mmCIF file of the C-alpha atoms, coordinates in Angstrom:
data_MODEL
# 
_entry.id   MODEL 
# 
loop_
_atom_site.group_PDB 
_atom_site.id 
_atom_site.type_symbol 
_atom_site.label_atom_id 
_atom_site.label_alt_id 
_atom_site.label_comp_id 
_atom_site.label_asym_id 
_atom_site.label_entity_id 
_atom_site.label_seq_id 
_atom_site.pdbx_PDB_ins_code 
_atom_site.Cartn_x 
_atom_site.Cartn_y 
_atom_site.Cartn_z 
_atom_site.occupancy 
_atom_site.B_iso_or_equiv 
_atom_site.pdbx_formal_charge 
_atom_site.auth_seq_id 
_atom_site.auth_comp_id 
_atom_site.auth_asym_id 
_atom_site.auth_atom_id 
_atom_site.pdbx_PDB_model_num 
ATOM 1   C CA . MET A 1 1   ? -6.533  -34.665 -9.339  1.00 0.00 ? 1   MET A CA 1 
ATOM 2   C CA . ALA A 1 2   ? -7.863  -32.669 -12.275 1.00 0.00 ? 2   ALA A CA 1 
ATOM 3   C CA . MET A 1 3   ? -5.986  -29.594 -13.457 1.00 0.00 ? 3   MET A CA 1 
ATOM 4   C CA . LEU A 1 4   ? -9.245  -27.927 -14.404 1.00 0.00 ? 4   LEU A CA 1 
ATOM 5   C CA . GLU A 1 5   ? -12.800 -28.804 -13.465 1.00 0.00 ? 5   GLU A CA 1 
ATOM 6   C CA . TRP A 1 6   ? -15.998 -27.801 -15.254 1.00 0.00 ? 6   TRP A CA 1 
ATOM 7   C CA . SER A 1 7   ? -18.272 -25.485 -13.332 1.00 0.00 ? 7   SER A CA 1 
ATOM 8   C CA . GLU A 1 8   ? -21.349 -23.586 -14.384 1.00 0.00 ? 8   GLU A CA 1 
ATOM 9   C CA . GLU A 1 9   ? -19.355 -20.347 -14.380 1.00 0.00 ? 9   GLU A CA 1 
ATOM 10  C CA . PHE A 1 10  ? -17.800 -21.673 -17.623 1.00 0.00 ? 10  PHE A CA 1 
ATOM 11  C CA . SER A 1 11  ? -21.190 -22.088 -19.328 1.00 0.00 ? 11  SER A CA 1 
ATOM 12  C CA . VAL A 1 12  ? -21.795 -19.797 -22.282 1.00 0.00 ? 12  VAL A CA 1 
ATOM 13  C CA . GLY A 1 13  ? -25.414 -20.949 -22.477 1.00 0.00 ? 13  GLY A CA 1 
ATOM 14  C CA . ILE A 1 14  ? -24.965 -22.627 -25.868 1.00 0.00 ? 14  ILE A CA 1 
ATOM 15  C CA . GLU A 1 15  ? -25.193 -26.368 -25.298 1.00 0.00 ? 15  GLU A CA 1 
ATOM 16  C CA . LEU A 1 16  ? -22.865 -27.544 -28.064 1.00 0.00 ? 16  LEU A CA 1 
ATOM 17  C CA . ILE A 1 17  ? -20.159 -25.023 -27.170 1.00 0.00 ? 17  ILE A CA 1 
ATOM 18  C CA . ASP A 1 18  ? -20.425 -25.975 -23.485 1.00 0.00 ? 18  ASP A CA 1 
ATOM 19  C CA . LYS A 1 19  ? -20.033 -29.653 -24.489 1.00 0.00 ? 19  LYS A CA 1 
ATOM 20  C CA . GLN A 1 20  ? -16.989 -28.770 -26.580 1.00 0.00 ? 20  GLN A CA 1 
ATOM 21  C CA . HIS A 1 21  ? -15.463 -26.840 -23.680 1.00 0.00 ? 21  HIS A CA 1 
ATOM 22  C CA . LYS A 1 22  ? -16.039 -29.865 -21.415 1.00 0.00 ? 22  LYS A CA 1 
ATOM 23  C CA . ILE A 1 23  ? -14.223 -32.078 -23.924 1.00 0.00 ? 23  ILE A CA 1 
ATOM 24  C CA . LEU A 1 24  ? -11.295 -29.638 -24.035 1.00 0.00 ? 24  LEU A CA 1 
ATOM 25  C CA . ILE A 1 25  ? -11.160 -29.659 -20.229 1.00 0.00 ? 25  ILE A CA 1 
ATOM 26  C CA . ARG A 1 26  ? -11.120 -33.481 -20.263 1.00 0.00 ? 26  ARG A CA 1 
ATOM 27  C CA . ALA A 1 27  ? -8.313  -33.470 -22.838 1.00 0.00 ? 27  ALA A CA 1 
ATOM 28  C CA . ILE A 1 28  ? -6.245  -31.104 -20.693 1.00 0.00 ? 28  ILE A CA 1 
ATOM 29  C CA . ASN A 1 29  ? -6.838  -33.314 -17.656 1.00 0.00 ? 29  ASN A CA 1 
ATOM 30  C CA . LEU A 1 30  ? -5.834  -36.392 -19.667 1.00 0.00 ? 30  LEU A CA 1 
ATOM 31  C CA . LEU A 1 31  ? -2.619  -34.635 -20.659 1.00 0.00 ? 31  LEU A CA 1 
ATOM 32  C CA . ALA A 1 32  ? -2.033  -33.783 -16.990 1.00 0.00 ? 32  ALA A CA 1 
ATOM 33  C CA . MET A 1 33  ? -2.362  -37.450 -16.021 1.00 0.00 ? 33  MET A CA 1 
ATOM 34  C CA . ALA A 1 34  ? -0.052  -38.495 -18.849 1.00 0.00 ? 34  ALA A CA 1 
ATOM 35  C CA . VAL A 1 35  ? 2.591   -36.017 -17.677 1.00 0.00 ? 35  VAL A CA 1 
ATOM 36  C CA . GLU A 1 36  ? 2.163   -36.996 -14.021 1.00 0.00 ? 36  GLU A CA 1 
ATOM 37  C CA . TYR A 1 37  ? 2.527   -40.713 -14.743 1.00 0.00 ? 37  TYR A CA 1 
ATOM 38  C CA . ASN A 1 38  ? 5.311   -40.248 -17.308 1.00 0.00 ? 38  ASN A CA 1 
ATOM 39  C CA . SER A 1 39  ? 3.282   -41.888 -20.080 1.00 0.00 ? 39  SER A CA 1 
ATOM 40  C CA . SER A 1 40  ? 4.866   -43.265 -23.222 1.00 0.00 ? 40  SER A CA 1 
ATOM 41  C CA . ARG A 1 41  ? 5.972   -40.990 -26.019 1.00 0.00 ? 41  ARG A CA 1 
ATOM 42  C CA . ASP A 1 42  ? 3.266   -42.454 -28.292 1.00 0.00 ? 42  ASP A CA 1 
ATOM 43  C CA . MET A 1 43  ? 0.553   -41.759 -25.712 1.00 0.00 ? 43  MET A CA 1 
ATOM 44  C CA . MET A 1 44  ? 1.752   -38.188 -25.231 1.00 0.00 ? 44  MET A CA 1 
ATOM 45  C CA . GLN A 1 45  ? 1.819   -37.619 -28.998 1.00 0.00 ? 45  GLN A CA 1 
ATOM 46  C CA . GLU A 1 46  ? -1.707  -38.991 -29.329 1.00 0.00 ? 46  GLU A CA 1 
ATOM 47  C CA . ILE A 1 47  ? -2.946  -36.631 -26.615 1.00 0.00 ? 47  ILE A CA 1 
ATOM 48  C CA . PHE A 1 48  ? -1.197  -33.639 -28.206 1.00 0.00 ? 48  PHE A CA 1 
ATOM 49  C CA . THR A 1 49  ? -2.694  -34.516 -31.586 1.00 0.00 ? 49  THR A CA 1 
ATOM 50  C CA . THR A 1 50  ? -6.188  -34.979 -30.170 1.00 0.00 ? 50  THR A CA 1 
ATOM 51  C CA . LEU A 1 51  ? -6.011  -31.729 -28.231 1.00 0.00 ? 51  LEU A CA 1 
ATOM 52  C CA . ARG A 1 52  ? -4.748  -29.764 -31.243 1.00 0.00 ? 52  ARG A CA 1 
ATOM 53  C CA . GLU A 1 53  ? -7.276  -31.261 -33.655 1.00 0.00 ? 53  GLU A CA 1 
ATOM 54  C CA . TYR A 1 54  ? -10.238 -30.880 -31.312 1.00 0.00 ? 54  TYR A CA 1 
ATOM 55  C CA . THR A 1 55  ? -9.271  -27.302 -30.477 1.00 0.00 ? 55  THR A CA 1 
ATOM 56  C CA . ASP A 1 56  ? -9.196  -26.572 -34.207 1.00 0.00 ? 56  ASP A CA 1 
ATOM 57  C CA . THR A 1 57  ? -12.640 -28.181 -34.641 1.00 0.00 ? 57  THR A CA 1 
ATOM 58  C CA . HIS A 1 58  ? -14.068 -26.197 -31.732 1.00 0.00 ? 58  HIS A CA 1 
ATOM 59  C CA . PHE A 1 59  ? -12.657 -22.900 -33.005 1.00 0.00 ? 59  PHE A CA 1 
ATOM 60  C CA . ALA A 1 60  ? -14.031 -23.597 -36.498 1.00 0.00 ? 60  ALA A CA 1 
ATOM 61  C CA . TYR A 1 61  ? -17.514 -24.099 -35.025 1.00 0.00 ? 61  TYR A CA 1 
ATOM 62  C CA . GLU A 1 62  ? -17.362 -20.874 -33.014 1.00 0.00 ? 62  GLU A CA 1 
ATOM 63  C CA . GLU A 1 63  ? -16.084 -18.960 -36.021 1.00 0.00 ? 63  GLU A CA 1 
ATOM 64  C CA . GLU A 1 64  ? -18.822 -20.345 -38.260 1.00 0.00 ? 64  GLU A CA 1 
ATOM 65  C CA . LEU A 1 65  ? -21.397 -18.967 -35.798 1.00 0.00 ? 65  LEU A CA 1 
ATOM 66  C CA . PHE A 1 66  ? -19.593 -15.616 -35.706 1.00 0.00 ? 66  PHE A CA 1 
ATOM 67  C CA . ASP A 1 67  ? -19.644 -15.364 -39.494 1.00 0.00 ? 67  ASP A CA 1 
ATOM 68  C CA . ARG A 1 68  ? -23.228 -16.555 -39.817 1.00 0.00 ? 68  ARG A CA 1 
ATOM 69  C CA . PHE A 1 69  ? -24.564 -14.002 -37.330 1.00 0.00 ? 69  PHE A CA 1 
ATOM 70  C CA . ASP A 1 70  ? -22.124 -11.153 -38.059 1.00 0.00 ? 70  ASP A CA 1 
ATOM 71  C CA . TYR A 1 71  ? -20.590 -11.048 -34.597 1.00 0.00 ? 71  TYR A CA 1 
ATOM 72  C CA . PRO A 1 72  ? -18.941 -7.588  -34.420 1.00 0.00 ? 72  PRO A CA 1 
ATOM 73  C CA . GLU A 1 73  ? -15.749 -8.835  -32.721 1.00 0.00 ? 73  GLU A CA 1 
ATOM 74  C CA . THR A 1 74  ? -15.198 -11.775 -35.043 1.00 0.00 ? 74  THR A CA 1 
ATOM 75  C CA . GLU A 1 75  ? -11.724 -10.759 -36.214 1.00 0.00 ? 75  GLU A CA 1 
ATOM 76  C CA . GLN A 1 76  ? -10.403 -10.164 -32.690 1.00 0.00 ? 76  GLN A CA 1 
ATOM 77  C CA . HIS A 1 77  ? -11.736 -13.521 -31.538 1.00 0.00 ? 77  HIS A CA 1 
ATOM 78  C CA . LYS A 1 78  ? -10.329 -15.330 -34.573 1.00 0.00 ? 78  LYS A CA 1 
ATOM 79  C CA . ALA A 1 79  ? -6.947  -13.731 -33.879 1.00 0.00 ? 79  ALA A CA 1 
ATOM 80  C CA . GLN A 1 80  ? -7.032  -15.168 -30.346 1.00 0.00 ? 80  GLN A CA 1 
ATOM 81  C CA . HIS A 1 81  ? -7.822  -18.584 -31.802 1.00 0.00 ? 81  HIS A CA 1 
ATOM 82  C CA . ARG A 1 82  ? -4.924  -18.380 -34.288 1.00 0.00 ? 82  ARG A CA 1 
ATOM 83  C CA . SER A 1 83  ? -2.578  -17.299 -31.520 1.00 0.00 ? 83  SER A CA 1 
ATOM 84  C CA . LEU A 1 84  ? -3.515  -20.240 -29.295 1.00 0.00 ? 84  LEU A CA 1 
ATOM 85  C CA . LEU A 1 85  ? -3.209  -22.773 -32.099 1.00 0.00 ? 85  LEU A CA 1 
ATOM 86  C CA . LYS A 1 86  ? 0.223   -21.410 -33.015 1.00 0.00 ? 86  LYS A CA 1 
ATOM 87  C CA . GLN A 1 87  ? 1.351   -21.632 -29.406 1.00 0.00 ? 87  GLN A CA 1 
ATOM 88  C CA . VAL A 1 88  ? 0.048   -25.198 -29.052 1.00 0.00 ? 88  VAL A CA 1 
ATOM 89  C CA . VAL A 1 89  ? 1.799   -26.243 -32.277 1.00 0.00 ? 89  VAL A CA 1 
ATOM 90  C CA . ASP A 1 90  ? 5.029   -24.561 -31.108 1.00 0.00 ? 90  ASP A CA 1 
ATOM 91  C CA . LEU A 1 91  ? 4.852   -26.338 -27.732 1.00 0.00 ? 91  LEU A CA 1 
ATOM 92  C CA . GLU A 1 92  ? 4.154   -29.652 -29.448 1.00 0.00 ? 92  GLU A CA 1 
ATOM 93  C CA . LYS A 1 93  ? 7.173   -29.143 -31.744 1.00 0.00 ? 93  LYS A CA 1 
ATOM 94  C CA . ARG A 1 94  ? 9.384   -28.411 -28.753 1.00 0.00 ? 94  ARG A CA 1 
ATOM 95  C CA . TRP A 1 95  ? 8.150   -31.590 -27.101 1.00 0.00 ? 95  TRP A CA 1 
ATOM 96  C CA . GLN A 1 96  ? 8.760   -33.591 -30.301 1.00 0.00 ? 96  GLN A CA 1 
ATOM 97  C CA . ALA A 1 97  ? 12.282  -32.139 -30.471 1.00 0.00 ? 97  ALA A CA 1 
ATOM 98  C CA . GLY A 1 98  ? 13.054  -33.692 -27.125 1.00 0.00 ? 98  GLY A CA 1 
ATOM 99  C CA . GLU A 1 99  ? 12.050  -31.040 -24.597 1.00 0.00 ? 99  GLU A CA 1 
ATOM 100 C CA . THR A 1 100 ? 10.000  -33.593 -22.673 1.00 0.00 ? 100 THR A CA 1 
ATOM 101 C CA . GLU A 1 101 ? 10.219  -31.548 -19.479 1.00 0.00 ? 101 GLU A CA 1 
ATOM 102 C CA . ILE A 1 102 ? 7.873   -28.911 -20.928 1.00 0.00 ? 102 ILE A CA 1 
ATOM 103 C CA . GLY A 1 103 ? 4.798   -30.918 -19.853 1.00 0.00 ? 103 GLY A CA 1 
ATOM 104 C CA . ALA A 1 104 ? 4.123   -28.726 -16.825 1.00 0.00 ? 104 ALA A CA 1 
ATOM 105 C CA . GLU A 1 105 ? 4.633   -25.578 -18.913 1.00 0.00 ? 105 GLU A CA 1 
ATOM 106 C CA . VAL A 1 106 ? 2.185   -26.834 -21.533 1.00 0.00 ? 106 VAL A CA 1 
ATOM 107 C CA . LEU A 1 107 ? -0.405  -27.699 -18.910 1.00 0.00 ? 107 LEU A CA 1 
ATOM 108 C CA . GLN A 1 108 ? -0.159  -24.385 -17.092 1.00 0.00 ? 108 GLN A CA 1 
ATOM 109 C CA . PHE A 1 109 ? -0.417  -22.524 -20.386 1.00 0.00 ? 109 PHE A CA 1 
ATOM 110 C CA . LEU A 1 110 ? -3.482  -24.512 -21.525 1.00 0.00 ? 110 LEU A CA 1 
ATOM 111 C CA . VAL A 1 111 ? -5.309  -24.267 -18.198 1.00 0.00 ? 111 VAL A CA 1 
ATOM 112 C CA . THR A 1 112 ? -4.713  -20.526 -17.899 1.00 0.00 ? 112 THR A CA 1 
ATOM 113 C CA . TRP A 1 113 ? -5.565  -19.851 -21.526 1.00 0.00 ? 113 TRP A CA 1 
ATOM 114 C CA . LEU A 1 114 ? -8.766  -21.919 -21.560 1.00 0.00 ? 114 LEU A CA 1 
ATOM 115 C CA . ARG A 1 115 ? -10.016 -20.490 -18.270 1.00 0.00 ? 115 ARG A CA 1 
ATOM 116 C CA . ASN A 1 116 ? -9.312  -16.898 -19.333 1.00 0.00 ? 116 ASN A CA 1 
ATOM 117 C CA . HIS A 1 117 ? -10.664 -17.427 -22.837 1.00 0.00 ? 117 HIS A CA 1 
ATOM 118 C CA . ILE A 1 118 ? -13.947 -18.960 -21.708 1.00 0.00 ? 118 ILE A CA 1 
ATOM 119 C CA . LEU A 1 119 ? -14.541 -16.499 -18.876 1.00 0.00 ? 119 LEU A CA 1 
ATOM 120 C CA . GLY A 1 120 ? -13.452 -13.521 -20.983 1.00 0.00 ? 120 GLY A CA 1 
ATOM 121 C CA . SER A 1 121 ? -13.869 -13.690 -24.750 1.00 0.00 ? 121 SER A CA 1 
ATOM 122 C CA . ASP A 1 122 ? -16.370 -16.546 -24.885 1.00 0.00 ? 122 ASP A CA 1 
ATOM 123 C CA . LYS A 1 123 ? -18.638 -15.052 -22.236 1.00 0.00 ? 123 LYS A CA 1 
ATOM 124 C CA . LYS A 1 124 ? -18.509 -11.815 -24.211 1.00 0.00 ? 124 LYS A CA 1 
ATOM 125 C CA . TYR A 1 125 ? -19.914 -13.394 -27.382 1.00 0.00 ? 125 TYR A CA 1 
ATOM 126 C CA . SER A 1 126 ? -22.471 -15.590 -25.625 1.00 0.00 ? 126 SER A CA 1 
ATOM 127 C CA . ALA A 1 127 ? -25.124 -12.899 -25.085 1.00 0.00 ? 127 ALA A CA 1 
ATOM 128 C CA . PHE A 1 128 ? -24.832 -11.828 -28.722 1.00 0.00 ? 128 PHE A CA 1 
ATOM 129 C CA . LEU A 1 129 ? -25.064 -15.365 -30.079 1.00 0.00 ? 129 LEU A CA 1 
ATOM 130 C CA . LEU A 1 130 ? -27.863 -16.436 -27.740 1.00 0.00 ? 130 LEU A CA 1 
ATOM 131 C CA . LYS A 1 131 ? -29.953 -13.531 -28.982 1.00 0.00 ? 131 LYS A CA 1 
ATOM 132 C CA . ALA A 1 132 ? -29.060 -14.286 -32.621 1.00 0.00 ? 132 ALA A CA 1 
ATOM 133 C CA . LEU A 1 133 ? -29.790 -18.007 -32.226 1.00 0.00 ? 133 LEU A CA 1 
ATOM 134 C CA . ALA A 1 134 ? -33.165 -17.264 -30.614 1.00 0.00 ? 134 ALA A CA 1 
ATOM 135 C CA . GLY A 1 135 ? -34.112 -15.205 -33.659 1.00 0.00 ? 135 GLY A CA 1 
ATOM 136 C CA . ALA A 1 136 ? -32.798 -17.748 -36.192 1.00 0.00 ? 136 ALA A CA 1 
# 
């Protein structure tokens, strides 16, 4: 069973960002399956790396749009991104150090953070960016 499922309530109305969010949801669900089935250390590391790298790519894309269209809450949103990436890296380091039981903690953190971030901060910028993109 998936930890998190895509629904239209997550849509920000910007196709590429919605696609990126769907990929992040799939990555979280893949991590959930790996934890549930006690996957190999190499598999878990690959999933962590993919999740971290894709999250970084997604954030860079959002931030490029913020900068290009002068989104007024850019700095606050970027700070949220930096905070998440730091937490993901910290959790990954704990896992690498042998705290393999943190899988459930990592999953709960990621699911809660992604859901709250999309429905909160991302929904907040979507109206601004949709208007800016329409005029571009």
